Amino acid sequence: MPVVAGAGPEWSAVFLPSTYETGVPYDLFARLRAESPVCWIPEPAIGPWRAGPGYWGVFRHADVKHVLRTPADFSSHLGATQIRDPDTPSDLAFVQDMMLNMDPPGHSRLRRIVAAAFTPRAVRALERTIAERAASLFAGHPDGGECDFVEVAADLPVWTLAHVMGVPPQDKRLLYDWASRVIGYQDADYAGLSTAGVESLTLVGRLAVASKPEFEPGRNPRSRAALADMFAYAHALAATPLDDESVMSAMRRGGLTEAEFENMFFLFAVAGNETLRNAIPGGLLTLLRHPAELDRLRANPSLLDSAVEEMLRHWPPVMDFRRTATRDLTLGGMRIRAGDKVVVYHAAANRDPSVFPDPDRFDITRTPNDHVSFGFGPHFCLGAHLARAQLRSVFKELLAWDVEPAGPPRRLTSNFQNGLKHLPVRLSRRLS
């Protein structure tokens, strides 16, 4: 472990998943940006999860962007992109075939194969359908009734993803369960979640559920064995006739290896849905906590685009990503060795006062808004246009409703996803 002058014992809180049960530690991030913008964070053992070697946390906006745009120095491939190391060398080798965990030129090759499904033109063709689906989320809701907005909001990203991937509507709940298993493994409520009604699934879906591996506490879910049911489904779906415009068809035509195909399905099934599942409720909670800005948006709906960007800055659905140093180098005045983990904190970068005046203020007219919630550089989120379209559709629809808190929100236990498990609200149709 490097010896770092001025290191405080509380810095391990940045790593601990339990820290985020009460909120993102923005006060600690602010102190680190000011005093130790690149610093060593320990990885203690937690329950069944073994201790890790520790990593360099990166908290300033400029340094975060530098790391993300420089894959020659900070690799996505060497150790993959999660803080926690894969459990075995074979697990690492498997996830290294995921586009997210590749460096150019291999990353560029895979990105080209599926990029056509996520261009602005392709998303515009989907926008009307997405808007209709967003409206349907509230169509059957009783006026003045209570609901858990996390459950309401989860339907749109899952439905959209199923549509883009060519997954039958009957099976879309499987996407929800797989994402919960992978993203929520640090949270006991999500780690073994299974909500898909077997009787309503297609035959392919039922066969996949039958091959689901037994849940093992502490096991890293990012492996072929831990997601055997998802990969069985992916191969079975690929063998059926598909819409030529679906992502699955593009993957099938693209000449992917078996591991690349499985990992590409994994990436879209999880990343394409979990981020929006957190961003939409997080955006609503942010508006509820800033009622003057919500009133401002109601009075001027043309501010919706900039409001969505400010929601993403204020509530980044992904808080951090990991890279691995490819050589000995210096970052933020700290000497980093080849092979060290380097973890960039998007949530901290998004509140950097050198980039965002009055950074803790939620301002739906903030311009410019150079947030990094979709990443930066070669791994900038491929689905950013699609995510923005879904956020706009949901919040445009919500402007027709009065929304009040109906209970305390409950946060996801995760040092990666900025998520809500429950957001009880009361919805009433506005009279004007």
Short mmCIF file of C-alpha atoms in Angstrom, two decimals:
data_model
loop_
_atom_site.label_atom_id
_atom_site.label_comp_id
_atom_site.label_asym_id
_atom_site.label_seq_id
_atom_site.Cartn_x
_atom_site.Cartn_y
_atom_site.Cartn_z
CA MET A 1 0.00 0.00 0.00
CA PRO A 2 1.43 3.43 -0.88
CA VAL A 3 2.18 5.77 2.02
CA VAL A 4 0.20 8.96 1.39
CA ALA A 5 0.88 12.07 3.43
CA GLY A 6 -2.19 13.46 5.15
CA ALA A 7 -4.32 10.39 4.53
CA GLY A 8 -7.33 10.37 6.82
CA PRO A 9 -8.80 7.14 8.23
CA GLU A 10 -12.27 8.23 7.09
CA TRP A 11 -11.18 7.97 3.48
CA SER A 12 -12.14 4.29 3.49
CA ALA A 13 -15.76 5.55 3.68
CA VAL A 14 -15.43 6.39 -0.01
CA PHE A 15 -15.18 2.65 -0.73
CA LEU A 16 -17.67 1.22 1.78
CA PRO A 17 -21.04 0.41 0.16
CA SER A 18 -22.78 1.18 3.48
CA THR A 19 -21.69 4.84 3.17
CA TYR A 20 -24.07 5.30 0.26
CA GLU A 21 -27.13 3.99 2.11
CA THR A 22 -27.63 7.51 3.48
CA GLY A 23 -26.49 9.43 0.42
CA VAL A 24 -23.50 10.24 -1.74
CA PRO A 25 -20.76 11.67 0.55
CA TYR A 26 -20.46 14.99 -1.26
CA ASP A 27 -18.93 16.75 1.77
CA LEU A 28 -16.12 14.19 1.84
CA PHE A 29 -15.70 14.45 -1.93
CA ALA A 30 -15.38 18.25 -1.58
CA ARG A 31 -12.68 17.86 1.06
CA LEU A 32 -10.79 15.36 -1.08
CA ARG A 33 -11.01 17.57 -4.20
CA ALA A 34 -9.53 20.43 -2.20
CA GLU A 35 -6.91 18.57 -0.13
CA SER A 36 -6.11 15.25 -1.84
CA PRO A 37 -7.66 15.17 -5.32
CA VAL A 38 -5.81 11.93 -6.11
CA CYS A 39 -5.46 9.75 -3.02
CA TRP A 40 -5.13 6.16 -1.89
CA ILE A 41 -8.39 4.47 -0.81
CA PRO A 42 -8.23 1.15 1.10
CA GLU A 43 -10.52 -1.80 0.26
CA PRO A 44 -11.27 -3.59 3.53
CA ALA A 45 -13.05 -6.95 3.64
CA ILE A 46 -16.83 -6.62 3.98
CA GLY A 47 -18.85 -9.62 5.11
CA PRO A 48 -18.28 -12.40 2.57
CA TRP A 49 -16.27 -10.14 0.22
CA ARG A 50 -12.54 -10.41 0.59
CA ALA A 51 -10.30 -7.38 0.99
CA GLY A 52 -8.88 -5.77 -2.11
CA PRO A 53 -5.48 -4.17 -2.67
CA GLY A 54 -6.75 -0.59 -2.57
CA TYR A 55 -6.85 1.99 -5.33
CA TRP A 56 -6.23 5.59 -6.29
CA GLY A 57 -9.41 7.68 -6.10
CA VAL A 58 -9.65 10.60 -8.55
CA PHE A 59 -12.01 13.44 -7.63
CA ARG A 60 -11.32 16.55 -9.74
CA HIS A 61 -13.17 17.11 -13.01
CA ALA A 62 -10.03 17.73 -15.09
CA ASP A 63 -8.26 14.63 -13.74
CA VAL A 64 -11.34 12.46 -14.23
CA LYS A 65 -11.61 13.54 -17.88
CA HIS A 66 -7.88 13.02 -18.38
CA VAL A 67 -8.07 9.43 -17.12
CA LEU A 68 -11.16 8.64 -19.21
CA ARG A 69 -9.73 10.00 -22.44
CA THR A 70 -6.30 8.37 -22.11
CA PRO A 71 -6.68 4.59 -22.47
CA ALA A 72 -3.00 4.21 -23.35
CA ASP A 73 -2.18 5.15 -19.74
CA PHE A 74 -5.38 4.10 -17.97
CA SER A 75 -6.69 0.82 -19.33
CA SER A 76 -10.25 -0.49 -19.18
CA HIS A 77 -8.94 -3.92 -20.21
CA LEU A 78 -6.18 -4.84 -17.77
CA GLY A 79 -8.38 -5.20 -14.69
CA ALA A 80 -11.83 -4.44 -16.14
CA THR A 81 -13.87 -1.46 -14.95
CA GLN A 82 -15.27 -2.35 -11.52
CA ILE A 83 -13.53 -1.51 -8.25
CA ARG A 84 -13.80 -5.12 -7.12
CA ASP A 85 -11.42 -7.43 -8.94
CA PRO A 86 -12.96 -10.46 -10.66
CA ASP A 87 -12.85 -13.50 -8.38
CA THR A 88 -10.58 -15.62 -10.59
CA PRO A 89 -8.22 -15.14 -13.55
CA SER A 90 -10.74 -16.95 -15.76
CA ASP A 91 -13.49 -14.53 -14.67
CA LEU A 92 -11.24 -11.62 -15.59
CA ALA A 93 -10.43 -13.17 -18.96
CA PHE A 94 -14.15 -13.62 -19.64
CA VAL A 95 -15.22 -10.03 -18.83
CA GLN A 96 -12.27 -8.64 -20.80
CA ASP A 97 -14.25 -9.61 -23.90
CA MET A 98 -16.91 -7.02 -22.99
CA MET A 99 -16.86 -3.76 -24.96
CA LEU A 100 -16.91 -1.82 -21.68
CA ASN A 101 -13.71 -3.59 -20.63
CA MET A 102 -11.75 -3.10 -23.85
CA ASP A 103 -9.31 -0.50 -25.09
CA PRO A 104 -8.94 0.67 -28.68
CA PRO A 105 -8.76 -0.79 -31.29
CA GLY A 106 -10.76 -3.81 -30.03
CA HIS A 107 -13.25 -1.53 -28.29
CA SER A 108 -13.72 0.50 -31.47
CA ARG A 109 -14.48 -2.63 -33.53
CA LEU A 110 -17.26 -3.77 -31.18
CA ARG A 111 -18.70 -0.30 -30.82
CA ARG A 112 -19.07 0.05 -34.59
CA ILE A 113 -21.08 -3.18 -34.77
CA VAL A 114 -23.94 -1.90 -32.60
CA ALA A 115 -23.60 1.88 -32.91
CA ALA A 116 -26.26 2.21 -35.63
CA ALA A 117 -28.98 1.28 -33.15
CA PHE A 118 -28.13 4.28 -30.94
CA THR A 119 -27.54 7.18 -33.33
CA PRO A 120 -29.63 10.35 -32.87
CA ARG A 121 -31.56 9.40 -36.03
CA ALA A 122 -32.32 5.91 -34.69
CA VAL A 123 -33.42 7.34 -31.35
CA ARG A 124 -35.67 9.93 -33.04
CA ALA A 125 -37.46 7.07 -34.78
CA LEU A 126 -38.16 5.58 -31.32
CA GLU A 127 -39.13 8.77 -29.53
CA ARG A 128 -42.86 8.64 -30.28
CA THR A 129 -43.04 5.04 -29.11
CA ILE A 130 -41.09 5.88 -25.98
CA ALA A 131 -43.36 8.86 -25.27
CA GLU A 132 -46.45 6.66 -25.63
CA ARG A 133 -44.96 4.11 -23.27
CA ALA A 134 -44.06 6.84 -20.76
CA ALA A 135 -47.66 8.09 -20.83
CA SER A 136 -48.94 4.57 -20.24
CA LEU A 137 -46.95 4.38 -16.99
CA PHE A 138 -49.48 6.76 -15.45
CA ALA A 139 -52.60 6.08 -17.52
CA GLY A 140 -54.07 3.53 -15.12
CA HIS A 141 -52.91 5.25 -11.97
CA PRO A 142 -55.73 6.29 -9.61
CA ASP A 143 -55.93 10.04 -9.14
CA GLY A 144 -54.62 10.89 -5.70
CA GLY A 145 -53.25 7.39 -5.17
CA GLU A 146 -49.91 6.32 -3.78
CA CYS A 147 -47.26 4.29 -5.57
CA ASP A 148 -43.62 3.36 -5.38
CA PHE A 149 -42.15 5.49 -8.13
CA VAL A 150 -39.09 3.25 -8.39
CA GLU A 151 -41.34 0.42 -9.59
CA VAL A 152 -43.33 2.71 -11.88
CA ALA A 153 -40.19 4.14 -13.48
CA ALA A 154 -38.46 0.76 -13.89
CA ASP A 155 -40.91 -0.28 -16.61
CA LEU A 156 -39.79 2.24 -19.24
CA PRO A 157 -36.06 1.42 -19.47
CA VAL A 158 -36.80 -2.32 -19.32
CA TRP A 159 -39.46 -2.03 -22.03
CA THR A 160 -37.26 0.20 -24.22
CA LEU A 161 -34.30 -2.12 -23.90
CA ALA A 162 -36.39 -5.17 -24.73
CA HIS A 163 -37.69 -3.32 -27.79
CA VAL A 164 -34.19 -2.35 -28.98
CA MET A 165 -32.75 -5.82 -28.32
CA GLY A 166 -35.62 -7.79 -29.82
CA VAL A 167 -36.50 -9.44 -26.48
CA PRO A 168 -40.19 -10.54 -26.45
CA PRO A 169 -42.34 -8.35 -24.15
CA GLN A 170 -43.23 -11.41 -22.05
CA ASP A 171 -39.58 -11.78 -21.10
CA LYS A 172 -38.69 -8.17 -20.32
CA ARG A 173 -38.87 -8.74 -16.56
CA LEU A 174 -35.89 -11.08 -16.91
CA LEU A 175 -33.83 -8.04 -17.90
CA TYR A 176 -34.89 -6.37 -14.63
CA ASP A 177 -33.85 -9.40 -12.58
CA TRP A 178 -30.49 -9.84 -14.28
CA ALA A 179 -29.65 -6.18 -13.77
CA SER A 180 -30.65 -6.38 -10.11
CA ARG A 181 -28.42 -9.38 -9.58
CA VAL A 182 -25.38 -7.74 -11.14
CA ILE A 183 -25.73 -4.14 -9.98
CA GLY A 184 -27.28 -4.81 -6.58
CA TYR A 185 -25.08 -7.65 -5.37
CA GLN A 186 -23.89 -5.49 -2.44
CA ASP A 187 -27.50 -5.10 -1.27
CA ALA A 188 -29.25 -8.07 0.35
CA ASP A 189 -32.62 -6.96 -1.07
CA TYR A 190 -31.36 -7.14 -4.67
CA ALA A 191 -28.62 -9.76 -4.74
CA GLY A 192 -30.87 -12.78 -5.19
CA LEU A 193 -33.90 -10.98 -6.61
CA SER A 194 -36.26 -12.94 -8.86
CA THR A 195 -39.49 -11.21 -9.88
CA ALA A 196 -40.31 -12.66 -13.30
CA GLY A 197 -43.48 -14.74 -13.27
CA VAL A 198 -42.40 -18.02 -14.85
CA GLU A 199 -45.88 -18.79 -16.19
CA SER A 200 -45.91 -15.59 -18.28
CA LEU A 201 -42.51 -16.13 -19.93
CA THR A 202 -41.85 -17.49 -23.38
CA LEU A 203 -40.51 -21.03 -23.65
CA VAL A 204 -37.01 -19.59 -24.06
CA GLY A 205 -37.51 -17.54 -20.91
CA ARG A 206 -38.75 -20.52 -18.90
CA LEU A 207 -35.80 -22.61 -19.99
CA ALA A 208 -33.44 -19.81 -18.94
CA VAL A 209 -35.01 -19.55 -15.50
CA ALA A 210 -34.62 -23.31 -15.08
CA SER A 211 -30.86 -22.93 -15.59
CA LYS A 212 -30.45 -20.12 -13.03
CA PRO A 213 -27.46 -20.86 -10.77
CA GLU A 214 -27.95 -20.99 -7.02
CA PHE A 215 -27.28 -17.69 -5.29
CA GLU A 216 -23.98 -17.61 -3.38
CA PRO A 217 -23.44 -14.67 -0.99
CA GLY A 218 -20.18 -12.91 -1.69
CA ARG A 219 -19.82 -14.24 -5.20
CA ASN A 220 -19.01 -11.70 -7.87
CA PRO A 221 -21.93 -11.92 -10.33
CA ARG A 222 -19.83 -10.78 -13.28
CA SER A 223 -18.88 -14.23 -14.54
CA ARG A 224 -20.13 -16.81 -17.01
CA ALA A 225 -21.06 -19.26 -14.24
CA ALA A 226 -22.97 -16.71 -12.13
CA LEU A 227 -25.04 -15.58 -15.14
CA ALA A 228 -25.51 -18.97 -16.81
CA ASP A 229 -29.27 -18.40 -17.19
CA MET A 230 -28.79 -15.04 -18.92
CA PHE A 231 -26.29 -16.44 -21.40
CA ALA A 232 -28.49 -19.48 -22.08
CA TYR A 233 -31.29 -17.05 -22.91
CA ALA A 234 -29.03 -14.93 -25.14
CA HIS A 235 -27.97 -17.91 -27.24
CA ALA A 236 -31.53 -19.25 -27.51
CA LEU A 237 -32.85 -15.82 -28.52
CA ALA A 238 -30.11 -15.41 -31.13
CA ALA A 239 -31.20 -18.71 -32.71
CA THR A 240 -34.76 -17.42 -33.30
CA PRO A 241 -35.91 -15.12 -36.15
CA LEU A 242 -35.27 -11.51 -35.15
CA ASP A 243 -36.09 -8.03 -36.39
CA ASP A 244 -33.24 -7.04 -38.72
CA GLU A 245 -33.01 -3.67 -36.94
CA SER A 246 -32.52 -5.10 -33.44
CA VAL A 247 -29.23 -4.95 -31.56
CA MET A 248 -29.33 -8.75 -31.34
CA SER A 249 -29.39 -8.97 -35.13
CA ALA A 250 -26.47 -6.56 -35.38
CA MET A 251 -24.52 -8.68 -32.91
CA ARG A 252 -25.35 -11.85 -34.83
CA ARG A 253 -24.16 -10.32 -38.09
CA GLY A 254 -21.05 -8.76 -36.58
CA GLY A 255 -18.81 -11.79 -36.39
CA LEU A 256 -18.45 -11.72 -32.60
CA THR A 257 -16.75 -14.55 -30.76
CA GLU A 258 -18.94 -16.49 -28.32
CA ALA A 259 -17.48 -14.62 -25.34
CA GLU A 260 -17.88 -11.25 -27.09
CA PHE A 261 -21.51 -12.06 -27.92
CA GLU A 262 -22.30 -13.10 -24.35
CA ASN A 263 -20.63 -10.02 -22.92
CA MET A 264 -22.36 -7.70 -25.38
CA PHE A 265 -25.73 -9.14 -24.36
CA PHE A 266 -24.67 -8.73 -20.72
CA LEU A 267 -23.72 -5.09 -21.31
CA PHE A 268 -27.00 -4.10 -22.90
CA ALA A 269 -29.18 -6.18 -20.60
CA VAL A 270 -27.65 -4.60 -17.50
CA ALA A 271 -26.11 -1.21 -18.31
CA GLY A 272 -28.89 -0.26 -20.70
CA ASN A 273 -31.56 -0.58 -18.07
CA GLU A 274 -30.10 -0.15 -14.60
CA THR A 275 -28.76 3.36 -15.16
CA LEU A 276 -32.19 4.70 -16.20
CA ARG A 277 -33.88 2.71 -13.45
CA ASN A 278 -31.82 4.85 -11.06
CA ALA A 279 -31.69 8.13 -12.98
CA ILE A 280 -35.46 8.54 -13.35
CA PRO A 281 -36.40 8.16 -9.65
CA GLY A 282 -33.26 10.08 -8.69
CA GLY A 283 -34.31 12.93 -10.96
CA LEU A 284 -37.78 13.04 -9.43
CA LEU A 285 -36.42 13.00 -5.88
CA THR A 286 -34.09 15.87 -6.79
CA LEU A 287 -37.03 17.90 -8.13
CA LEU A 288 -39.11 17.13 -5.02
CA ARG A 289 -36.26 18.38 -2.84
CA HIS A 290 -36.08 21.58 -4.91
CA PRO A 291 -39.75 22.58 -5.31
CA ALA A 292 -38.93 26.05 -6.64
CA GLU A 293 -37.09 24.46 -9.57
CA LEU A 294 -40.01 22.07 -10.16
CA ASP A 295 -42.39 25.04 -10.25
CA ARG A 296 -40.02 26.78 -12.62
CA LEU A 297 -40.08 23.79 -14.95
CA ARG A 298 -43.87 23.58 -14.84
CA ALA A 299 -44.09 27.26 -15.72
CA ASN A 300 -41.65 26.85 -18.63
CA PRO A 301 -41.55 23.29 -20.03
CA SER A 302 -39.11 24.44 -22.71
CA LEU A 303 -36.47 24.12 -19.98
CA LEU A 304 -36.89 20.34 -19.98
CA ASP A 305 -33.70 19.61 -21.91
CA SER A 306 -31.49 21.64 -19.60
CA ALA A 307 -33.40 20.28 -16.58
CA VAL A 308 -32.58 16.72 -17.65
CA GLU A 309 -28.88 17.60 -17.91
CA GLU A 310 -28.94 19.15 -14.44
CA MET A 311 -30.70 16.08 -13.01
CA LEU A 312 -27.95 13.93 -14.49
CA ARG A 313 -25.27 16.18 -13.01
CA HIS A 314 -26.92 16.36 -9.60
CA TRP A 315 -27.86 12.67 -9.47
CA PRO A 316 -25.34 10.74 -11.60
CA PRO A 317 -26.66 7.17 -11.88
CA VAL A 318 -23.12 5.77 -12.00
CA MET A 319 -20.83 7.19 -9.33
CA ASP A 320 -17.47 5.78 -10.42
CA PHE A 321 -15.53 3.61 -12.87
CA ARG A 322 -12.21 1.87 -12.53
CA ARG A 323 -9.17 1.88 -14.80
CA THR A 324 -5.71 0.27 -14.39
CA ALA A 325 -2.44 2.16 -14.88
CA THR A 326 -0.45 0.73 -17.79
CA ARG A 327 2.84 2.31 -16.68
CA ASP A 328 4.44 4.27 -13.86
CA LEU A 329 3.11 7.82 -14.08
CA THR A 330 2.12 10.90 -12.11
CA LEU A 331 -1.47 12.11 -11.68
CA GLY A 332 -2.51 14.99 -9.45
CA GLY A 333 0.98 15.06 -7.96
CA MET A 334 0.84 11.40 -6.91
CA ARG A 335 3.18 8.72 -8.20
CA ILE A 336 1.12 5.83 -9.57
CA ARG A 337 2.67 2.47 -10.40
CA ALA A 338 1.93 0.25 -13.37
CA GLY A 339 -0.86 -2.14 -12.37
CA ASP A 340 -2.43 0.14 -9.74
CA LYS A 341 -6.19 0.56 -9.78
CA VAL A 342 -7.34 4.09 -10.60
CA VAL A 343 -11.01 4.87 -9.85
CA VAL A 344 -12.58 8.06 -11.21
CA TYR A 345 -15.51 9.51 -9.28
CA HIS A 346 -18.06 11.01 -11.68
CA ALA A 347 -20.16 12.13 -8.71
CA ALA A 348 -17.26 14.18 -7.33
CA ALA A 349 -16.30 15.61 -10.73
CA ASN A 350 -19.89 16.78 -11.24
CA ARG A 351 -19.61 19.05 -8.17
CA ASP A 352 -16.17 20.51 -8.94
CA PRO A 353 -16.45 24.28 -8.27
CA SER A 354 -13.74 25.03 -10.84
CA VAL A 355 -16.20 23.86 -13.52
CA PHE A 356 -19.65 24.36 -11.95
CA PRO A 357 -20.29 27.67 -10.13
CA ASP A 358 -22.15 27.06 -6.86
CA PRO A 359 -21.91 23.32 -7.59
CA ASP A 360 -24.28 22.08 -4.89
CA ARG A 361 -27.10 24.26 -6.17
CA PHE A 362 -29.66 22.51 -8.39
CA ASP A 363 -30.33 24.89 -11.29
CA ILE A 364 -32.41 23.63 -14.22
CA THR A 365 -31.10 26.47 -16.42
CA ARG A 366 -27.42 25.69 -15.79
CA THR A 367 -25.43 26.35 -18.98
CA PRO A 368 -22.89 25.14 -19.85
CA ASN A 369 -23.25 21.82 -18.06
CA ASP A 370 -20.12 19.76 -18.66
CA HIS A 371 -21.12 16.84 -16.42
CA VAL A 372 -19.49 13.46 -16.86
CA SER A 373 -22.48 11.30 -15.94
CA PHE A 374 -22.27 9.58 -19.35
CA GLY A 375 -18.51 9.26 -19.09
CA PHE A 376 -15.99 10.84 -21.45
CA GLY A 377 -13.57 9.80 -24.17
CA PRO A 378 -13.76 6.54 -26.13
CA HIS A 379 -16.16 4.97 -23.62
CA PHE A 380 -18.70 7.82 -23.67
CA CYS A 381 -22.06 6.10 -23.16
CA LEU A 382 -23.32 4.62 -26.42
CA GLY A 383 -26.91 4.88 -25.18
CA ALA A 384 -26.76 8.53 -24.06
CA HIS A 385 -29.24 9.70 -26.75
CA LEU A 386 -31.64 6.92 -25.81
CA ALA A 387 -31.30 7.68 -22.09
CA ARG A 388 -32.02 11.36 -22.62
CA ALA A 389 -35.09 10.54 -24.74
CA GLN A 390 -36.51 8.38 -21.95
CA LEU A 391 -35.80 10.97 -19.27
CA ARG A 392 -37.47 13.71 -21.34
CA SER A 393 -40.53 11.54 -21.97
CA VAL A 394 -41.06 10.63 -18.32
CA PHE A 395 -40.60 14.14 -16.96
CA LYS A 396 -42.71 15.73 -19.70
CA GLU A 397 -45.51 13.39 -18.64
CA LEU A 398 -44.93 14.08 -14.93
CA LEU A 399 -45.49 17.81 -15.46
CA ALA A 400 -49.18 16.96 -15.84
CA TRP A 401 -49.24 15.55 -12.28
CA ASP A 402 -48.83 16.92 -8.79
CA VAL A 403 -46.32 14.72 -7.00
CA GLU A 404 -45.87 14.61 -3.23
CA PRO A 405 -43.64 12.41 -1.08
CA ALA A 406 -45.63 9.66 0.64
CA GLY A 407 -42.81 8.25 2.76
CA PRO A 408 -39.04 8.26 3.09
CA PRO A 409 -36.95 7.09 0.13
CA ARG A 410 -34.71 4.06 0.60
CA ARG A 411 -31.34 3.99 -1.11
CA LEU A 412 -29.51 1.09 -2.71
CA THR A 413 -26.47 -0.23 -0.86
CA SER A 414 -23.85 0.24 -3.56
CA ASN A 415 -20.55 2.05 -4.05
CA PHE A 416 -21.17 2.02 -7.82
CA GLN A 417 -24.80 2.80 -8.65
CA ASN A 418 -26.50 5.89 -7.20
CA GLY A 419 -29.78 4.07 -6.78
CA LEU A 420 -33.10 4.13 -4.99
CA LYS A 421 -34.92 0.97 -3.95
CA HIS A 422 -38.12 2.73 -2.93
CA LEU A 423 -39.58 6.20 -3.52
CA PRO A 424 -43.17 6.37 -2.19
CA VAL A 425 -45.13 9.21 -3.79
CA ARG A 426 -48.71 10.41 -4.15
CA LEU A 427 -49.80 11.38 -7.67
CA SER A 428 -52.73 13.67 -8.49
CA ARG A 429 -53.69 14.85 -11.96
CA ARG A 430 -53.23 18.61 -12.27
CA LEU A 431 -56.30 20.65 -13.08
CA SER A 432 -54.44 23.12 -15.29
#
